[in-house]
Short mmCIF file of the N, C-alpha and C atoms (twelve columns), coordinates in Angstrom:
data_MODEL
# 
_entry.id   MODEL 
# 
loop_
_atom_site.group_PDB 
_atom_site.id 
_atom_site.type_symbol 
_atom_site.label_atom_id 
_atom_site.label_alt_id 
_atom_site.label_comp_id 
_atom_site.label_asym_id 
_atom_site.label_seq_id 
_atom_site.Cartn_x 
_atom_site.Cartn_y 
_atom_site.Cartn_z 
_atom_site.pdbx_PDB_model_num 
ATOM 1   N N  . UNK A 1   -3.910  33.549 23.643 1 
ATOM 2   C CA . UNK A 1   -3.070  32.791 24.709 1 
ATOM 3   C C  . UNK A 1   -4.448  31.273 24.306 1 
ATOM 4   N N  . UNK A 2   -5.443  31.663 24.171 1 
ATOM 5   C CA . UNK A 2   -6.799  30.353 24.109 1 
ATOM 6   C C  . UNK A 2   -6.488  29.556 23.059 1 
ATOM 7   N N  . UNK A 3   -5.952  30.532 22.076 1 
ATOM 8   C CA . UNK A 3   -5.550  29.504 20.511 1 
ATOM 9   C C  . UNK A 3   -4.473  28.543 20.881 1 
ATOM 10  N N  . UNK A 4   -3.531  29.227 21.416 1 
ATOM 11  C CA . UNK A 4   -2.210  28.168 21.969 1 
ATOM 12  C C  . UNK A 4   -2.673  27.013 22.881 1 
ATOM 13  N N  . UNK A 5   -3.624  27.144 23.687 1 
ATOM 14  C CA . UNK A 5   -4.020  26.215 24.560 1 
ATOM 15  C C  . UNK A 5   -4.869  25.255 23.719 1 
ATOM 16  N N  . UNK A 6   -5.672  25.897 22.953 1 
ATOM 17  C CA . UNK A 6   -6.378  24.815 22.052 1 
ATOM 18  C C  . UNK A 6   -5.791  24.144 20.974 1 
ATOM 19  N N  . UNK A 7   -4.386  24.666 20.661 1 
ATOM 20  C CA . UNK A 7   -3.781  24.086 19.749 1 
ATOM 21  C C  . UNK A 7   -2.920  22.821 20.488 1 
ATOM 22  N N  . UNK A 8   -2.747  23.240 21.571 1 
ATOM 23  C CA . UNK A 8   -1.806  22.250 22.332 1 
ATOM 24  C C  . UNK A 8   -2.880  20.790 23.049 1 
ATOM 25  N N  . UNK A 9   -3.998  21.190 23.145 1 
ATOM 26  C CA . UNK A 9   -5.096  20.038 23.527 1 
ATOM 27  C C  . UNK A 9   -4.967  19.197 21.953 1 
ATOM 28  N N  . UNK A 10  -5.293  19.800 20.966 1 
ATOM 29  C CA . UNK A 10  -5.053  19.074 19.681 1 
ATOM 30  C C  . UNK A 10  -4.022  18.280 19.417 1 
ATOM 31  N N  . UNK A 11  -2.603  19.174 19.542 1 
ATOM 32  C CA . UNK A 11  -1.551  18.205 19.583 1 
ATOM 33  C C  . UNK A 11  -1.457  17.074 20.200 1 
ATOM 34  N N  . UNK A 12  -2.001  17.142 21.759 1 
ATOM 35  C CA . UNK A 12  -2.033  16.112 22.813 1 
ATOM 36  C C  . UNK A 12  -2.937  15.200 22.353 1 
ATOM 37  N N  . UNK A 13  -4.027  15.400 21.577 1 
ATOM 38  C CA . UNK A 13  -4.947  14.393 21.034 1 
ATOM 39  C C  . UNK A 13  -4.327  13.460 20.141 1 
ATOM 40  N N  . UNK A 14  -3.832  14.329 19.044 1 
ATOM 41  C CA . UNK A 14  -3.088  13.656 18.047 1 
ATOM 42  C C  . UNK A 14  -1.951  12.910 18.813 1 
ATOM 43  N N  . UNK A 15  -1.159  13.094 19.607 1 
ATOM 44  C CA . UNK A 15  -0.093  12.019 20.369 1 
ATOM 45  C C  . UNK A 15  -1.093  11.038 20.956 1 
ATOM 46  N N  . UNK A 16  -1.867  11.328 21.640 1 
ATOM 47  C CA . UNK A 16  -2.575  10.273 22.483 1 
ATOM 48  C C  . UNK A 16  -3.201  9.163  21.490 1 
ATOM 49  N N  . UNK A 17  -3.395  9.476  20.474 1 
ATOM 50  C CA . UNK A 17  -4.266  8.588  19.529 1 
ATOM 51  C C  . UNK A 17  -3.408  8.478  18.097 1 
ATOM 52  N N  . UNK A 18  -2.092  8.409  18.184 1 
ATOM 53  C CA . UNK A 18  -1.171  8.328  17.041 1 
ATOM 54  C C  . UNK A 18  -1.402  7.345  16.367 1 
ATOM 55  N N  . UNK A 19  -1.635  6.016  16.882 1 
ATOM 56  C CA . UNK A 19  -1.707  4.672  16.163 1 
ATOM 57  C C  . UNK A 19  -3.110  4.489  15.594 1 
ATOM 58  N N  . UNK A 20  -3.969  5.496  15.657 1 
ATOM 59  C CA . UNK A 20  -5.441  5.246  15.259 1 
ATOM 60  C C  . UNK A 20  -5.391  6.176  14.041 1 
ATOM 61  N N  . UNK A 21  -6.384  6.027  13.265 1 
ATOM 62  C CA . UNK A 21  -6.617  6.824  12.030 1 
ATOM 63  C C  . UNK A 21  -7.334  8.228  12.574 1 
ATOM 64  N N  . UNK A 22  -6.754  9.174  12.301 1 
ATOM 65  C CA . UNK A 22  -7.053  10.580 12.815 1 
ATOM 66  C C  . UNK A 22  -7.705  11.391 11.702 1 
ATOM 67  N N  . UNK A 23  -9.037  11.770 11.830 1 
ATOM 68  C CA . UNK A 23  -9.710  12.423 10.780 1 
ATOM 69  C C  . UNK A 23  -9.685  14.021 11.094 1 
ATOM 70  N N  . UNK A 24  -9.084  14.741 10.162 1 
ATOM 71  C CA . UNK A 24  -8.921  16.126 10.205 1 
ATOM 72  C C  . UNK A 24  -10.315 16.875 10.801 1 
ATOM 73  N N  . UNK A 25  -11.531 16.427 10.326 1 
ATOM 74  C CA . UNK A 25  -12.545 17.034 10.661 1 
ATOM 75  C C  . UNK A 25  -12.938 17.073 12.086 1 
ATOM 76  N N  . UNK A 26  -12.501 15.848 12.691 1 
ATOM 77  C CA . UNK A 26  -12.727 15.497 14.215 1 
ATOM 78  C C  . UNK A 26  -11.718 16.510 14.796 1 
ATOM 79  N N  . UNK A 27  -10.401 16.869 14.476 1 
ATOM 80  C CA . UNK A 27  -9.570  17.865 15.071 1 
ATOM 81  C C  . UNK A 27  -10.228 19.161 14.964 1 
ATOM 82  N N  . UNK A 28  -10.778 19.474 13.937 1 
ATOM 83  C CA . UNK A 28  -11.234 20.812 13.744 1 
ATOM 84  C C  . UNK A 28  -12.658 20.992 14.819 1 
ATOM 85  N N  . UNK A 29  -13.414 19.642 14.945 1 
ATOM 86  C CA . UNK A 29  -14.503 19.754 15.815 1 
ATOM 87  C C  . UNK A 29  -14.140 20.027 17.247 1 
ATOM 88  N N  . UNK A 30  -12.859 19.239 17.639 1 
ATOM 89  C CA . UNK A 30  -12.442 19.258 19.000 1 
ATOM 90  C C  . UNK A 30  -12.094 20.957 19.245 1 
ATOM 91  N N  . UNK A 31  -11.289 21.545 18.220 1 
ATOM 92  C CA . UNK A 31  -10.956 22.827 18.513 1 
ATOM 93  C C  . UNK A 31  -11.835 23.816 18.451 1 
ATOM 94  N N  . UNK A 32  -13.266 23.427 18.104 1 
ATOM 95  C CA . UNK A 32  -14.231 24.487 17.998 1 
ATOM 96  C C  . UNK A 32  -14.220 25.251 17.008 1 
ATOM 97  N N  . UNK A 33  -13.570 24.726 15.725 1 
ATOM 98  C CA . UNK A 33  -13.749 25.613 14.484 1 
ATOM 99  C C  . UNK A 33  -14.108 25.084 13.468 1 
ATOM 100 N N  . UNK A 34  -14.446 25.645 12.355 1 
ATOM 101 C CA . UNK A 34  -14.891 24.981 11.048 1 
ATOM 102 C C  . UNK A 34  -13.454 24.409 10.522 1 
ATOM 103 N N  . UNK A 35  -13.662 23.165 9.647  1 
ATOM 104 C CA . UNK A 35  -12.438 22.738 9.316  1 
ATOM 105 C C  . UNK A 35  -11.580 23.647 8.343  1 
ATOM 106 N N  . UNK A 36  -12.105 24.606 7.502  1 
ATOM 107 C CA . UNK A 36  -11.223 25.378 6.814  1 
ATOM 108 C C  . UNK A 36  -10.370 26.485 7.672  1 
ATOM 109 N N  . UNK A 37  -11.263 26.943 8.703  1 
ATOM 110 C CA . UNK A 37  -10.649 28.167 9.547  1 
ATOM 111 C C  . UNK A 37  -9.532  27.321 10.226 1 
ATOM 112 N N  . UNK A 38  -9.842  25.969 11.109 1 
ATOM 113 C CA . UNK A 38  -8.916  25.390 11.808 1 
ATOM 114 C C  . UNK A 38  -7.480  24.900 11.156 1 
ATOM 115 N N  . UNK A 39  -7.793  24.412 9.703  1 
ATOM 116 C CA . UNK A 39  -6.686  24.161 8.884  1 
ATOM 117 C C  . UNK A 39  -5.647  25.514 8.808  1 
ATOM 118 N N  . UNK A 40  -6.429  26.442 8.471  1 
ATOM 119 C CA . UNK A 40  -5.487  27.706 8.136  1 
ATOM 120 C C  . UNK A 40  -4.858  28.264 9.473  1 
ATOM 121 N N  . UNK A 41  -5.722  28.052 10.584 1 
ATOM 122 C CA . UNK A 41  -5.104  28.366 11.871 1 
ATOM 123 C C  . UNK A 41  -3.628  27.278 12.215 1 
ATOM 124 N N  . UNK A 42  -3.987  26.181 12.004 1 
ATOM 125 C CA . UNK A 42  -3.028  25.293 12.418 1 
ATOM 126 C C  . UNK A 42  -1.715  25.416 11.669 1 
ATOM 127 N N  . UNK A 43  -1.816  25.585 10.431 1 
ATOM 128 C CA . UNK A 43  -0.625  25.961 9.572  1 
ATOM 129 C C  . UNK A 43  -0.174  27.029 9.812  1 
ATOM 130 N N  . UNK A 44  -0.784  28.152 10.071 1 
ATOM 131 C CA . UNK A 44  0.054   29.480 10.766 1 
ATOM 132 C C  . UNK A 44  0.903   29.085 11.913 1 
ATOM 133 N N  . UNK A 45  0.138   28.673 12.836 1 
ATOM 134 C CA . UNK A 45  0.751   28.461 14.171 1 
ATOM 135 C C  . UNK A 45  1.770   27.306 14.228 1 
ATOM 136 N N  . UNK A 46  1.607   26.502 13.734 1 
ATOM 137 C CA . UNK A 46  2.682   25.266 13.488 1 
ATOM 138 C C  . UNK A 46  3.604   25.241 12.532 1 
ATOM 139 N N  . UNK A 47  3.289   25.653 11.304 1 
ATOM 140 C CA . UNK A 47  4.359   25.686 10.259 1 
ATOM 141 C C  . UNK A 47  4.093   24.549 9.430  1 
ATOM 142 N N  . UNK A 48  3.145   23.377 9.705  1 
ATOM 143 C CA . UNK A 48  2.837   22.450 8.759  1 
ATOM 144 C C  . UNK A 48  1.289   22.314 8.830  1 
ATOM 145 N N  . UNK A 49  0.867   21.797 7.403  1 
ATOM 146 C CA . UNK A 49  -0.440  21.543 7.195  1 
ATOM 147 C C  . UNK A 49  -0.881  20.618 8.174  1 
ATOM 148 N N  . UNK A 50  -2.024  20.466 8.411  1 
ATOM 149 C CA . UNK A 50  -2.478  19.451 9.631  1 
ATOM 150 C C  . UNK A 50  -1.894  17.961 9.542  1 
ATOM 151 N N  . UNK A 51  -2.258  17.578 8.189  1 
ATOM 152 C CA . UNK A 51  -2.220  16.149 7.992  1 
ATOM 153 C C  . UNK A 51  -0.556  15.966 7.692  1 
ATOM 154 N N  . UNK A 52  0.014   17.022 7.230  1 
ATOM 155 C CA . UNK A 52  1.478   16.722 7.280  1 
ATOM 156 C C  . UNK A 52  1.923   16.579 8.592  1 
ATOM 157 N N  . UNK A 53  1.493   17.599 9.448  1 
ATOM 158 C CA . UNK A 53  1.831   17.305 10.970 1 
ATOM 159 C C  . UNK A 53  1.675   15.930 11.429 1 
ATOM 160 N N  . UNK A 54  0.327   15.587 11.208 1 
ATOM 161 C CA . UNK A 54  -0.030  14.066 11.774 1 
ATOM 162 C C  . UNK A 54  0.965   13.062 10.912 1 
ATOM 163 N N  . UNK A 55  1.142   12.916 9.693  1 
ATOM 164 C CA . UNK A 55  2.196   12.112 9.240  1 
ATOM 165 C C  . UNK A 55  3.464   11.938 9.947  1 
ATOM 166 N N  . UNK A 56  4.104   13.438 10.120 1 
ATOM 167 C CA . UNK A 56  5.466   13.593 10.792 1 
ATOM 168 C C  . UNK A 56  5.574   13.041 12.195 1 
ATOM 169 N N  . UNK A 57  4.498   13.187 12.939 1 
ATOM 170 C CA . UNK A 57  4.267   12.644 14.009 1 
ATOM 171 C C  . UNK A 57  4.179   11.167 14.287 1 
ATOM 172 N N  . UNK A 58  3.485   10.720 13.495 1 
ATOM 173 C CA . UNK A 58  3.503   9.115  13.000 1 
ATOM 174 C C  . UNK A 58  4.881   8.562  12.784 1 
ATOM 175 N N  . UNK A 59  5.301   9.356  11.896 1 
ATOM 176 C CA . UNK A 59  6.884   8.697  11.543 1 
ATOM 177 C C  . UNK A 59  7.849   8.982  12.702 1 
ATOM 178 N N  . UNK A 60  7.836   10.166 13.516 1 
ATOM 179 C CA . UNK A 60  8.801   10.484 14.602 1 
ATOM 180 C C  . UNK A 60  8.300   9.085  15.901 1 
ATOM 181 N N  . UNK A 61  7.068   8.901  16.064 1 
ATOM 182 C CA . UNK A 61  6.904   7.856  16.933 1 
ATOM 183 C C  . UNK A 61  7.168   6.400  16.397 1 
ATOM 184 N N  . UNK A 62  7.215   6.150  15.213 1 
ATOM 185 C CA . UNK A 62  7.660   4.951  14.520 1 
ATOM 186 C C  . UNK A 62  9.041   4.824  14.700 1 
ATOM 187 N N  . UNK A 63  9.764   5.713  14.201 1 
ATOM 188 C CA . UNK A 63  11.175  6.062  14.625 1 
ATOM 189 C C  . UNK A 63  11.638  5.519  15.871 1 
ATOM 190 N N  . UNK A 64  11.101  5.835  17.005 1 
ATOM 191 C CA . UNK A 64  11.079  5.541  18.282 1 
ATOM 192 C C  . UNK A 64  11.201  3.984  18.495 1 
ATOM 193 N N  . UNK A 65  10.173  3.375  17.890 1 
ATOM 194 C CA . UNK A 65  9.713   2.104  17.924 1 
ATOM 195 C C  . UNK A 65  10.823  1.234  17.160 1 
ATOM 196 N N  . UNK A 66  11.349  1.882  16.160 1 
ATOM 197 C CA . UNK A 66  12.246  1.308  15.261 1 
ATOM 198 C C  . UNK A 66  13.639  0.919  15.864 1 
ATOM 199 N N  . UNK A 67  13.977  2.089  16.680 1 
ATOM 200 C CA . UNK A 67  15.319  2.420  17.417 1 
ATOM 201 C C  . UNK A 67  15.249  1.122  18.446 1 
ATOM 202 N N  . UNK A 68  13.982  0.717  18.826 1 
ATOM 203 C CA . UNK A 68  14.002  -0.052 20.196 1 
ATOM 204 C C  . UNK A 68  13.751  -1.454 19.725 1 
ATOM 205 N N  . UNK A 69  13.866  -1.753 18.398 1 
ATOM 206 C CA . UNK A 69  13.995  -3.005 17.874 1 
ATOM 207 C C  . UNK A 69  12.783  -3.673 17.339 1 
ATOM 208 N N  . UNK A 70  11.578  -3.008 17.002 1 
ATOM 209 C CA . UNK A 70  10.682  -3.577 16.471 1 
ATOM 210 C C  . UNK A 70  10.613  -3.489 14.839 1 
ATOM 211 N N  . UNK A 71  10.157  -4.523 14.283 1 
ATOM 212 C CA . UNK A 71  10.365  -4.780 12.837 1 
ATOM 213 C C  . UNK A 71  9.503   -3.834 11.981 1 
ATOM 214 N N  . UNK A 72  10.008  -3.097 11.007 1 
ATOM 215 C CA . UNK A 72  9.797   -2.161 10.085 1 
ATOM 216 C C  . UNK A 72  8.197   -2.523 9.642  1 
ATOM 217 N N  . UNK A 73  8.079   -3.909 8.999  1 
ATOM 218 C CA . UNK A 73  6.615   -4.213 8.675  1 
ATOM 219 C C  . UNK A 73  5.567   -4.023 9.906  1 
ATOM 220 N N  . UNK A 74  5.919   -4.526 11.131 1 
ATOM 221 C CA . UNK A 74  5.165   -4.413 12.312 1 
ATOM 222 C C  . UNK A 74  4.765   -2.943 12.425 1 
ATOM 223 N N  . UNK A 75  5.799   -1.926 12.483 1 
ATOM 224 C CA . UNK A 75  5.612   -0.595 12.878 1 
ATOM 225 C C  . UNK A 75  4.639   -0.001 11.631 1 
ATOM 226 N N  . UNK A 76  5.004   -0.398 10.333 1 
ATOM 227 C CA . UNK A 76  4.032   0.167  9.376  1 
ATOM 228 C C  . UNK A 76  2.770   -0.024 9.746  1 
ATOM 229 N N  . UNK A 77  2.340   -1.326 10.096 1 
ATOM 230 C CA . UNK A 77  0.968   -1.823 10.237 1 
ATOM 231 C C  . UNK A 77  0.345   -1.057 11.415 1 
ATOM 232 N N  . UNK A 78  1.157   -0.795 12.467 1 
ATOM 233 C CA . UNK A 78  0.839   -0.224 13.719 1 
ATOM 234 C C  . UNK A 78  0.307   1.082  13.509 1 
ATOM 235 N N  . UNK A 79  1.018   1.707  12.714 1 
ATOM 236 C CA . UNK A 79  0.788   3.384  12.459 1 
ATOM 237 C C  . UNK A 79  -0.117  3.600  11.139 1 
ATOM 238 N N  . UNK A 80  -0.713  2.479  10.683 1 
ATOM 239 C CA . UNK A 80  -1.775  2.775  9.689  1 
ATOM 240 C C  . UNK A 80  -1.245  3.033  8.245  1 
ATOM 241 N N  . UNK A 81  0.033   2.491  7.796  1 
ATOM 242 C CA . UNK A 81  0.349   2.388  6.552  1 
ATOM 243 C C  . UNK A 81  -0.145  1.181  6.018  1 
ATOM 244 N N  . UNK A 82  -0.474  1.125  4.558  1 
ATOM 245 C CA . UNK A 82  -1.119  -0.136 4.087  1 
ATOM 246 C C  . UNK A 82  0.133   -0.992 3.872  1 
ATOM 247 N N  . UNK A 83  1.288   -0.535 3.550  1 
ATOM 248 C CA . UNK A 83  2.002   -1.348 3.069  1 
ATOM 249 C C  . UNK A 83  3.558   -1.129 3.684  1 
ATOM 250 N N  . UNK A 84  4.473   -1.911 3.685  1 
ATOM 251 C CA . UNK A 84  5.738   -1.653 4.165  1 
ATOM 252 C C  . UNK A 84  6.549   -0.707 3.159  1 
ATOM 253 N N  . UNK A 85  6.465   -0.669 2.045  1 
ATOM 254 C CA . UNK A 85  6.967   0.009  1.071  1 
ATOM 255 C C  . UNK A 85  6.426   1.407  0.970  1 
ATOM 256 N N  . UNK A 86  5.047   1.513  1.205  1 
ATOM 257 C CA . UNK A 86  4.668   3.068  1.546  1 
ATOM 258 C C  . UNK A 86  5.190   3.694  2.842  1 
ATOM 259 N N  . UNK A 87  5.201   2.711  3.793  1 
ATOM 260 C CA . UNK A 87  6.059   3.383  5.075  1 
ATOM 261 C C  . UNK A 87  7.378   3.877  4.758  1 
ATOM 262 N N  . UNK A 88  8.119   2.988  4.121  1 
ATOM 263 C CA . UNK A 88  9.557   3.346  3.846  1 
ATOM 264 C C  . UNK A 88  9.623   4.550  2.736  1 
ATOM 265 N N  . UNK A 89  8.642   4.667  2.071  1 
ATOM 266 C CA . UNK A 89  8.863   5.737  1.280  1 
ATOM 267 C C  . UNK A 89  8.520   7.191  1.842  1 
ATOM 268 N N  . UNK A 90  7.304   7.408  2.888  1 
ATOM 269 C CA . UNK A 90  7.091   8.372  3.692  1 
ATOM 270 C C  . UNK A 90  8.042   8.456  4.593  1 
ATOM 271 N N  . UNK A 91  8.834   7.354  5.184  1 
ATOM 272 C CA . UNK A 91  10.066  7.628  6.229  1 
ATOM 273 C C  . UNK A 91  11.061  8.262  5.392  1 
ATOM 274 N N  . UNK A 92  11.449  7.924  4.428  1 
ATOM 275 C CA . UNK A 92  12.591  8.466  3.354  1 
ATOM 276 C C  . UNK A 92  12.433  9.909  3.034  1 
ATOM 277 N N  . UNK A 93  11.088  10.348 2.494  1 
ATOM 278 C CA . UNK A 93  10.778  11.593 2.498  1 
ATOM 279 C C  . UNK A 93  10.803  12.641 3.572  1 
ATOM 280 N N  . UNK A 94  10.391  12.037 4.696  1 
ATOM 281 C CA . UNK A 94  10.502  12.822 5.825  1 
ATOM 282 C C  . UNK A 94  11.832  13.230 6.656  1 
ATOM 283 N N  . UNK A 95  12.703  11.779 6.550  1 
ATOM 284 C CA . UNK A 95  13.824  11.904 7.301  1 
ATOM 285 C C  . UNK A 95  15.129  11.905 6.236  1 
ATOM 286 N N  . UNK A 96  14.913  11.685 5.013  1 
ATOM 287 C CA . UNK A 96  15.980  11.809 4.214  1 
ATOM 288 C C  . UNK A 96  16.593  10.209 3.773  1 
ATOM 289 N N  . UNK A 97  16.472  9.474  4.506  1 
ATOM 290 C CA . UNK A 97  16.674  8.036  4.528  1 
ATOM 291 C C  . UNK A 97  16.015  6.656  4.671  1 
ATOM 292 N N  . UNK A 98  16.318  5.803  4.319  1 
ATOM 293 C CA . UNK A 98  15.122  4.403  4.700  1 
ATOM 294 C C  . UNK A 98  15.581  4.181  6.363  1 
ATOM 295 N N  . UNK A 99  14.305  3.597  6.828  1 
ATOM 296 C CA . UNK A 99  14.417  3.311  8.336  1 
ATOM 297 C C  . UNK A 99  15.643  2.451  8.703  1 
ATOM 298 N N  . UNK A 100 15.998  1.713  7.906  1 
ATOM 299 C CA . UNK A 100 17.239  0.663  8.088  1 
ATOM 300 C C  . UNK A 100 18.470  1.404  8.297  1 
ATOM 301 N N  . UNK A 101 18.592  2.448  7.474  1 
ATOM 302 C CA . UNK A 101 20.089  3.255  7.570  1 
ATOM 303 C C  . UNK A 101 19.470  4.369  8.811  1 
ATOM 304 N N  . UNK A 102 18.597  5.062  8.659  1 
ATOM 305 C CA . UNK A 102 18.489  6.011  9.919  1 
ATOM 306 C C  . UNK A 102 18.381  5.703  11.384 1 
ATOM 307 N N  . UNK A 103 17.939  4.383  11.394 1 
ATOM 308 C CA . UNK A 103 17.884  4.030  12.995 1 
ATOM 309 C C  . UNK A 103 19.225  3.747  13.633 1 
ATOM 310 N N  . UNK A 104 20.526  3.885  12.654 1 
ATOM 311 C CA . UNK A 104 21.944  3.944  13.387 1 
ATOM 312 C C  . UNK A 104 22.258  4.925  13.695 1 
ATOM 313 N N  . UNK A 105 21.812  6.115  13.321 1 
ATOM 314 C CA . UNK A 105 22.335  7.453  13.317 1 
ATOM 315 C C  . UNK A 105 21.279  8.355  14.355 1 
ATOM 316 N N  . UNK A 106 20.043  7.858  15.093 1 
ATOM 317 C CA . UNK A 106 19.108  8.518  15.282 1 
ATOM 318 C C  . UNK A 106 19.292  8.847  16.861 1 
ATOM 319 N N  . UNK A 107 18.414  9.791  17.649 1 
ATOM 320 C CA . UNK A 107 18.378  9.845  19.132 1 
ATOM 321 C C  . UNK A 107 17.315  8.538  19.600 1 
ATOM 322 N N  . UNK A 108 17.756  8.207  20.681 1 
ATOM 323 C CA . UNK A 108 16.736  7.412  21.585 1 
ATOM 324 C C  . UNK A 108 15.497  7.754  22.268 1 
ATOM 325 N N  . UNK A 109 15.184  9.062  22.295 1 
ATOM 326 C CA . UNK A 109 14.127  9.433  23.161 1 
ATOM 327 C C  . UNK A 109 13.183  9.720  22.138 1 
ATOM 328 N N  . UNK A 110 11.891  9.788  23.032 1 
ATOM 329 C CA . UNK A 110 10.651  10.137 22.258 1 
ATOM 330 C C  . UNK A 110 10.601  11.504 21.566 1 
ATOM 331 N N  . UNK A 111 9.945   11.737 20.649 1 
ATOM 332 C CA . UNK A 111 9.958   13.114 19.789 1 
ATOM 333 C C  . UNK A 111 9.368   14.124 20.632 1 
ATOM 334 N N  . UNK A 112 9.661   15.458 20.637 1 
ATOM 335 C CA . UNK A 112 9.089   16.403 21.646 1 
ATOM 336 C C  . UNK A 112 8.111   17.152 20.895 1 
ATOM 337 N N  . UNK A 113 7.113   17.587 21.741 1 
ATOM 338 C CA . UNK A 113 6.021   18.411 21.091 1 
ATOM 339 C C  . UNK A 113 6.268   19.723 20.759 1 
ATOM 340 N N  . UNK A 114 5.711   20.259 19.912 1 
ATOM 341 C CA . UNK A 114 6.201   21.604 19.405 1 
ATOM 342 C C  . UNK A 114 6.163   22.937 20.303 1 
ATOM 343 N N  . UNK A 115 4.792   22.829 20.991 1 
ATOM 344 C CA . UNK A 115 4.585   23.924 21.581 1 
ATOM 345 C C  . UNK A 115 5.013   24.208 23.025 1 
ATOM 346 N N  . UNK A 116 5.368   23.189 23.628 1 
ATOM 347 C CA . UNK A 116 5.406   23.107 25.080 1 
ATOM 348 C C  . UNK A 116 6.859   23.719 25.621 1 
# 
């Protein structure tokens, strides 16, 4: 149970700092584990590698902003992508279509957290 509580705190930290650069070593330190052990634990419990999870959450939050009318270029910069093209490529890889097409068919709510 302690591990789930710790993972939830890490997930909450990720969501609270989603527009910032998130260092995996910082997350491991917050959890109180070595980076190697934390990465293994996180992937086992969550089903994604740590940074794949962070990227997916960034894209989920970005999608919410996209639906609410924010421009793709602004979203890309807000979430730490270096270029519009890099954001679009990551978005398409994660969701299967480019942002312009996906926003027509997606839900209007914020993404749900996996553990709660």
